[in-house]
Short mmCIF file of C-alpha atoms (C1' of nucleotides) in Angstrom, two decimals:
data_model
loop_
_atom_site.label_atom_id
_atom_site.label_comp_id
_atom_site.label_asym_id
_atom_site.label_seq_id
_atom_site.Cartn_x
_atom_site.Cartn_y
_atom_site.Cartn_z
CA UNK A 63 29.13 6.83 8.19
CA UNK A 64 31.28 4.24 6.09
CA UNK A 65 29.90 3.28 3.14
CA UNK A 66 27.46 0.08 3.18
CA UNK A 67 29.00 -2.72 0.48
CA UNK A 68 26.58 -4.99 -0.86
CA UNK A 69 27.79 -7.67 -3.43
CA UNK A 70 26.25 -7.63 -6.88
CA UNK A 71 24.85 -11.12 -7.83
CA UNK A 72 25.32 -12.77 -11.48
CA UNK A 73 22.93 -11.46 -13.92
CA UNK A 74 22.25 -8.30 -12.54
CA UNK A 75 22.64 -4.57 -14.08
CA UNK A 76 22.10 -1.70 -11.59
CA UNK A 77 21.74 0.27 -14.97
CA UNK A 78 18.58 -1.48 -16.02
CA UNK A 79 17.33 -1.52 -12.58
CA UNK A 80 17.70 2.58 -12.54
CA UNK A 81 16.16 2.63 -15.95
CA UNK A 82 12.96 0.63 -14.51
CA UNK A 83 12.66 3.02 -11.67
CA UNK A 84 12.90 5.85 -13.71
CA UNK A 85 10.66 5.14 -17.06
CA UNK A 86 10.50 8.51 -17.88
CA UNK A 87 7.64 9.16 -15.00
CA UNK A 88 7.38 11.35 -11.96
CA UNK A 89 7.89 9.03 -9.17
CA UNK A 90 8.20 11.21 -5.89
CA UNK A 91 9.17 8.17 -3.68
CA UNK A 92 13.02 8.37 -4.92
CA UNK A 93 15.46 10.31 -7.18
CA UNK A 94 17.14 8.38 -9.75
CA UNK A 95 20.09 9.76 -12.10
CA UNK A 96 22.23 7.90 -14.67
CA UNK A 97 24.27 6.54 -11.70
CA UNK A 98 22.61 6.46 -8.88
CA UNK A 99 19.09 6.19 -6.90
CA UNK A 100 18.52 7.84 -3.46
CA UNK A 101 15.57 6.61 -1.47
CA UNK A 102 14.46 7.89 1.93
CA UNK A 103 13.35 4.75 4.07
CA UNK A 104 11.66 4.28 7.87
CA UNK A 105 14.08 2.10 9.85
CA UNK A 106 11.77 1.10 12.85
CA UNK A 107 10.13 4.39 12.78
CA UNK A 108 13.34 6.46 12.58
CA UNK A 109 13.60 8.03 8.85
CA UNK A 110 17.20 7.68 6.79
CA UNK A 111 17.83 8.62 3.50
CA UNK A 112 20.64 6.49 1.48
CA UNK A 113 21.85 6.69 -2.17
CA UNK A 114 22.72 3.83 -3.88
CA UNK A 115 25.66 3.63 -6.71
CA UNK A 116 27.70 0.90 -7.87
CA UNK A 117 31.53 0.54 -7.99
CA UNK A 118 33.20 -2.74 -9.49
CA UNK A 119 31.59 -5.56 -8.25
CA UNK A 120 29.73 -4.31 -5.29
CA UNK A 121 26.53 -1.51 -4.94
CA UNK A 122 27.45 0.91 -2.31
CA UNK A 123 24.64 2.52 -0.01
CA UNK A 124 25.81 5.56 1.64
CA UNK A 125 23.74 7.25 4.27
CA UNK A 126 23.03 10.81 3.42
CA UNK A 127 20.58 11.72 6.17
CA UNK A 128 20.02 9.91 9.43
CA UNK A 129 17.32 11.35 11.89
CA UNK A 130 18.49 9.02 14.70
CA UNK A 131 21.95 8.67 14.53
CA UNK A 132 22.06 5.13 14.47
CA UNK A 133 23.81 2.51 12.34
CA UNK A 134 21.37 1.10 10.38
CA UNK A 135 23.64 -0.93 8.10
CA UNK A 136 22.17 -4.28 8.29
CA UNK A 137 18.48 -2.85 7.73
CA UNK A 138 19.45 -0.89 4.65
CA UNK A 139 21.67 -4.26 3.28
CA UNK A 140 18.52 -6.42 3.79
CA UNK A 141 16.21 -3.65 2.47
CA UNK A 142 18.33 -3.29 -0.91
CA UNK A 143 18.56 -6.92 -1.46
CA UNK A 144 14.67 -7.42 -0.97
CA UNK A 145 13.92 -4.00 -3.07
CA UNK A 146 16.16 -5.31 -5.98
CA UNK A 147 15.82 -8.79 -5.65
CA UNK A 148 19.39 -9.30 -5.36
CA UNK A 149 19.39 -12.97 -3.97
CA UNK A 150 17.54 -14.64 -6.99
CA UNK A 151 19.62 -16.57 -9.35
CA UNK A 152 18.00 -15.57 -12.62
CA UNK A 153 20.01 -18.26 -14.89
CA UNK A 154 16.81 -20.28 -14.94
CA UNK A 155 14.76 -17.46 -16.36
CA UNK A 156 17.11 -16.85 -18.93
CA UNK A 157 17.33 -20.31 -20.21
CA UNK A 158 13.38 -20.52 -20.56
CA UNK A 159 13.72 -17.05 -22.34
CA UNK A 160 16.35 -18.19 -24.66
CA UNK A 161 14.29 -21.20 -25.61
CA UNK A 162 11.31 -19.06 -26.51
CA UNK A 163 11.49 -17.88 -30.26
CA UNK A 164 9.36 -14.59 -29.20
CA UNK A 165 11.51 -14.12 -26.28
CA UNK A 166 14.82 -15.14 -27.08
CA UNK A 167 16.01 -11.44 -27.15
CA UNK A 168 15.08 -10.70 -23.87
CA UNK A 169 18.27 -12.32 -21.82
CA UNK A 170 20.50 -9.80 -23.87
CA UNK A 171 18.49 -7.05 -24.37
CA UNK A 172 17.04 -6.37 -20.74
CA UNK A 173 19.96 -8.27 -19.39
CA UNK A 174 20.09 -8.14 -15.42
CA UNK A 175 16.91 -6.16 -14.97
CA UNK A 176 15.31 -7.03 -11.64
CA UNK A 177 11.97 -7.22 -9.93
CA UNK A 178 11.94 -4.16 -8.28
CA UNK A 179 9.80 -4.40 -5.14
CA UNK A 180 7.36 -2.41 -3.18
CA UNK A 181 8.35 -3.93 0.38
CA UNK A 182 5.62 -1.74 2.07
CA UNK A 183 2.34 -3.37 1.44
CA UNK A 184 0.38 -0.22 2.39
CA UNK A 185 2.37 1.79 -0.30
CA UNK A 186 1.89 -1.11 -2.92
CA UNK A 187 -1.83 -1.46 -2.27
CA UNK A 188 -2.35 2.14 -2.49
CA UNK A 189 -0.38 2.56 -5.74
CA UNK A 190 -2.48 -0.27 -7.17
CA UNK A 191 -5.76 1.47 -6.17
CA UNK A 192 -4.54 4.81 -7.72
CA UNK A 193 -3.41 3.34 -10.75
CA UNK A 194 -6.74 1.71 -11.54
CA UNK A 195 -8.27 2.34 -14.77
CA UNK A 196 -6.17 5.63 -15.65
CA UNK A 197 -3.07 6.44 -17.42
CA UNK A 198 -0.01 6.28 -15.84
CA UNK A 199 1.01 9.70 -16.03
CA UNK A 200 -1.87 10.54 -14.23
CA UNK A 201 -1.27 7.91 -11.69
CA UNK A 202 1.93 9.42 -10.89
CA UNK A 203 0.21 12.63 -10.38
CA UNK A 204 -2.24 11.60 -7.79
CA UNK A 205 0.53 9.50 -5.81
CA UNK A 206 2.59 12.82 -5.48
CA UNK A 207 -0.32 14.73 -4.43
CA UNK A 208 -1.16 12.17 -1.62
CA UNK A 209 2.51 11.63 -0.77
CA UNK A 210 3.14 15.49 -0.41
CA UNK A 211 -0.25 16.21 1.53
CA UNK A 212 0.35 13.26 4.16
CA UNK A 213 3.29 12.24 4.10
CA UNK A 214 6.70 13.60 5.76
CA UNK A 215 9.61 14.96 3.91
CA UNK A 216 13.21 15.94 4.06
CA UNK A 217 14.90 18.80 2.06
CA UNK A 218 18.28 18.27 1.35
CA UNK A 219 20.39 20.49 -1.19
CA UNK A 220 17.37 21.38 -2.86
CA UNK A 221 15.91 18.21 -3.35
CA UNK A 222 12.73 17.14 -1.42
CA UNK A 223 12.70 13.53 -0.27
CA UNK A 224 9.31 11.92 0.56
CA UNK A 225 8.49 9.22 2.85
CA UNK A 226 5.21 7.47 2.34
CA UNK A 227 2.20 8.31 4.42
CA UNK A 228 1.72 6.41 7.36
CA UNK A 229 -1.66 4.57 7.08
CA UNK A 230 -2.98 5.79 10.50
CA UNK A 231 -2.58 9.44 8.81
CA UNK A 232 -4.38 8.36 6.05
CA UNK A 233 -7.17 6.51 7.82
CA UNK A 234 -7.95 10.00 9.32
CA UNK A 235 -8.61 11.51 5.73
CA UNK A 236 -11.85 12.40 4.98
CA UNK A 237 -13.67 11.82 1.26
CA UNK A 238 -13.50 15.44 0.43
CA UNK A 239 -9.69 15.89 1.48
CA UNK A 240 -8.87 12.98 -1.18
CA UNK A 241 -11.45 13.99 -3.93
CA UNK A 242 -9.81 17.88 -3.90
CA UNK A 243 -6.85 15.53 -4.73
CA UNK A 244 -8.71 14.63 -7.85
CA UNK A 245 -9.26 11.46 -6.23
CA UNK A 246 -12.43 9.51 -7.66
CA UNK A 247 -15.11 8.71 -5.02
CA UNK A 248 -13.99 4.87 -5.26
CA UNK A 249 -10.36 5.51 -5.00
CA UNK A 250 -10.90 8.21 -1.94
CA UNK A 251 -12.99 5.69 -0.27
CA UNK A 252 -10.62 2.36 -1.20
CA UNK A 253 -7.70 4.10 0.21
CA UNK A 254 -9.13 5.59 3.48
CA UNK A 255 -10.78 1.85 4.20
CA UNK A 256 -7.31 0.24 3.55
CA UNK A 257 -5.51 2.54 5.58
CA UNK A 258 -7.95 1.78 8.36
CA UNK A 259 -7.51 -1.98 8.02
CA UNK A 260 -3.69 -1.67 8.43
CA UNK A 261 -3.57 1.06 11.02
CA UNK A 262 -5.92 -0.97 13.33
CA UNK A 263 -3.80 -4.12 12.57
CA UNK A 264 -6.88 -5.98 10.98
CA UNK A 265 -4.63 -6.51 8.00
CA UNK A 266 -0.74 -6.56 7.45
CA UNK A 267 2.04 -8.19 5.60
CA UNK A 268 3.04 -10.21 8.63
CA UNK A 269 -0.45 -11.80 8.41
CA UNK A 270 -0.03 -12.48 4.85
CA UNK A 271 3.37 -14.23 5.26
CA UNK A 272 1.81 -16.45 7.80
CA UNK A 273 -0.84 -17.76 5.66
CA UNK A 274 -0.33 -21.51 4.25
CA UNK A 275 -0.20 -20.80 0.52
CA UNK A 276 -0.34 -18.34 -2.21
CA UNK A 277 -4.15 -19.38 -2.89
CA UNK A 278 -4.91 -18.23 0.74
CA UNK A 279 -3.07 -15.20 0.52
CA UNK A 280 -4.83 -14.01 -3.07
CA UNK A 281 -8.21 -14.73 -1.22
CA UNK A 282 -7.48 -12.46 1.62
CA UNK A 283 -6.21 -9.58 -0.56
CA UNK A 284 -9.29 -9.88 -2.69
CA UNK A 285 -11.57 -9.98 0.53
CA UNK A 286 -10.13 -6.39 0.98
CA UNK A 287 -12.46 -3.86 -0.78
CA UNK A 288 -10.68 -2.21 -3.38
CA UNK A 289 -8.59 -5.21 -4.19
CA UNK A 290 -9.48 -7.13 -7.06
CA UNK A 291 -7.31 -9.91 -9.06
CA UNK A 292 -4.98 -7.36 -10.82
CA UNK A 293 -4.12 -5.80 -7.40
CA UNK A 294 -3.72 -8.66 -5.33
CA UNK A 295 -1.50 -10.29 -8.24
CA UNK A 296 0.45 -6.92 -8.38
CA UNK A 297 0.81 -7.17 -4.71
CA UNK A 298 1.80 -10.69 -4.19
CA UNK A 299 4.35 -9.97 -6.94
CA UNK A 300 5.72 -6.65 -5.59
CA UNK A 301 5.49 -6.93 -1.98
CA UNK A 302 5.77 -10.62 -1.55
CA UNK A 303 7.93 -11.47 -3.96
CA UNK A 304 5.70 -14.48 -5.07
CA UNK A 305 7.18 -15.83 -8.59
CA UNK A 306 4.00 -16.98 -10.07
CA UNK A 307 1.73 -13.70 -10.49
CA UNK A 308 -0.10 -12.89 -13.45
CA UNK A 309 -1.34 -9.33 -13.37
CA UNK A 310 -4.31 -10.72 -15.30
CA UNK A 311 -6.30 -8.30 -17.22
CA UNK A 312 -3.43 -5.79 -16.95
CA UNK A 313 -3.49 -3.51 -20.19
CA UNK A 314 0.07 -3.06 -20.34
CA UNK A 315 0.36 -6.81 -19.92
CA UNK A 316 -2.19 -7.39 -22.74
CA UNK A 317 -0.81 -4.91 -25.25
CA UNK A 318 2.91 -6.51 -24.86
CA UNK A 319 1.36 -10.18 -25.27
CA UNK A 320 -0.32 -8.61 -28.46
CA UNK A 321 3.02 -7.00 -29.63
CA UNK A 322 4.79 -10.22 -29.56
CA UNK A 323 1.90 -11.91 -31.19
CA UNK A 324 1.42 -14.29 -28.64
CA UNK A 325 -1.96 -15.11 -27.75
CA UNK A 326 -5.40 -14.93 -30.26
CA UNK A 327 -7.67 -12.96 -27.64
CA UNK A 328 -5.86 -11.04 -25.12
CA UNK A 329 -9.22 -10.42 -23.34
CA UNK A 330 -9.26 -14.24 -22.87
CA UNK A 331 -8.00 -14.69 -19.13
CA UNK A 332 -7.95 -18.76 -19.42
CA UNK A 333 -5.60 -17.97 -22.56
CA UNK A 334 -3.24 -15.93 -21.22
CA UNK A 335 -3.14 -18.12 -17.89
CA UNK A 336 -2.26 -21.09 -20.63
CA UNK A 337 0.28 -19.36 -22.12
CA UNK A 338 2.25 -18.65 -18.69
CA UNK A 339 1.99 -22.21 -18.00
CA UNK A 340 5.30 -22.94 -19.49
CA UNK A 341 7.11 -20.09 -17.28
CA UNK A 342 6.21 -21.87 -14.05
CA UNK A 343 8.26 -20.37 -11.24
CA UNK A 344 9.20 -17.32 -13.20
CA UNK A 345 5.67 -15.77 -14.36
CA UNK A 346 6.18 -12.57 -12.45
CA UNK A 347 9.43 -12.13 -13.99
CA UNK A 348 8.06 -12.72 -17.34
CA UNK A 349 5.18 -9.97 -16.65
CA UNK A 350 8.23 -7.56 -15.90
CA UNK A 351 10.02 -8.35 -18.64
CA UNK A 352 7.05 -7.85 -20.92
CA UNK A 353 6.48 -4.38 -19.04
CA UNK A 354 9.96 -3.76 -19.69
CA UNK A 355 9.45 -4.24 -23.66
CA UNK A 356 6.84 -2.12 -24.04
CA UNK A 357 9.21 0.61 -23.79
CA UNK A 358 11.28 -0.98 -26.57
CA UNK A 359 8.62 -0.83 -29.05
CA UNK A 360 11.59 -1.59 -31.77
CA UNK A 361 11.87 -4.58 -30.42
CA UNK A 362 8.84 -6.25 -29.67
CA UNK A 363 7.73 -8.00 -32.91
"C1'" DC B 80 -16.24 14.55 -29.45
"C1'" DC B 81 -15.00 9.81 -28.42
"C1'" DC B 82 -12.17 6.00 -26.41
"C1'" DC B 83 -9.17 4.20 -23.46
"C1'" DA B 84 -5.38 4.38 -19.71
"C1'" DG B 85 -1.04 -1.06 -15.66
"C1'" DG B 86 -9.64 -1.89 -12.54
"C1'" DG B 87 -13.19 -2.99 -9.47
"C1'" DC B 88 -17.75 -2.22 -7.13
"C1'" DC B 89 -22.00 -2.82 -7.51
"C1'" DA B 90 -26.94 -3.84 -9.68
"C1'" DT B 91 -29.40 -6.45 -12.14
"C1'" DA B 92 -30.93 -11.27 -14.24
"C1'" DT C 287 -21.33 -16.30 -13.57
"C1'" DA C 288 -22.02 -12.66 -16.80
"C1'" DT C 289 -22.67 -8.33 -18.37
"C1'" DG C 290 -23.15 -3.08 -17.84
"C1'" DG C 291 -22.85 1.30 -15.64
"C1'" DC C 292 -20.38 4.14 -13.24
"C1'" DC C 293 -15.92 6.63 -11.65
"C1'" DA C 294 -12.12 11.24 -12.70
"C1'" DT C 295 -8.72 13.07 -15.55
"C1'" DG C 296 -5.99 13.27 -19.94
"C1'" DG C 297 -3.85 12.15 -24.24
"C1'" DG C 298 -4.37 10.37 -28.90
#
DNA sequence: CCCCAGGGCCATA
DNA sequence: TATGGCCATGGG
């Protein structure tokens, strides 16, 4: 199977994206190295594993395992474009950052970092529910346990590649099953409930896309048990690629704003929202870059 | 031992 | 509409 070539846009850094994918956490849904990421993916029900590297002006995707043997080039190209947000022109965002005294270092320090997406809405919601109110190290541990217990996996050259569990599988899990993985009662209930909504077709990314505007999408998400304002904004940002999401109330966002000395009271949601107004059209990206700044304590002033 | 982690639900007033 | 308790675990 020939390599799949995907052109790199301006203001794109594969290295920055790899760094963000890794961040020294133990994510079970891909393998990141200094120069590549290996990603398992379902394509129309078939499992595929591809490795993404870069060469010259292009990203190179090589299928390293293919369940069906079919040609999935187009789907993989579309997936990578969506996943790494390659079709967005960041020049407007960088102009805004350069014009802001606290952020003017970002276009250079974090050059080419993209909004890494979570195209699968079920995965995004589960990740949010898991991550609610616990530290990220523990959150990644819980996700790994859930994925290892309920997802499919393929072993290649000693590496295990995990596919995120299907909603219909988790819909059949019991509270006790998940509590054994150290989920709290609430988290177990939320995950099983959402799995049921999605597997029954009551909730879907397609239905969300069909809604008239972002307010309707937020409202629909928040109507789901376990999804509040924070999760709804996270999902709109990571799955729907909405550019004006603020993960309001987020502790990471708050501490980043605090580190930059930007708001008087980081708990004041109205003040945080007002601060973001100057970044209309790029609010989601500002959140991503603020999260990125958390791991550069020497940079944040 | 205490507090807080990339929250959200529920009861209460 | 606002506030407080609760959840599970781990690290500071």
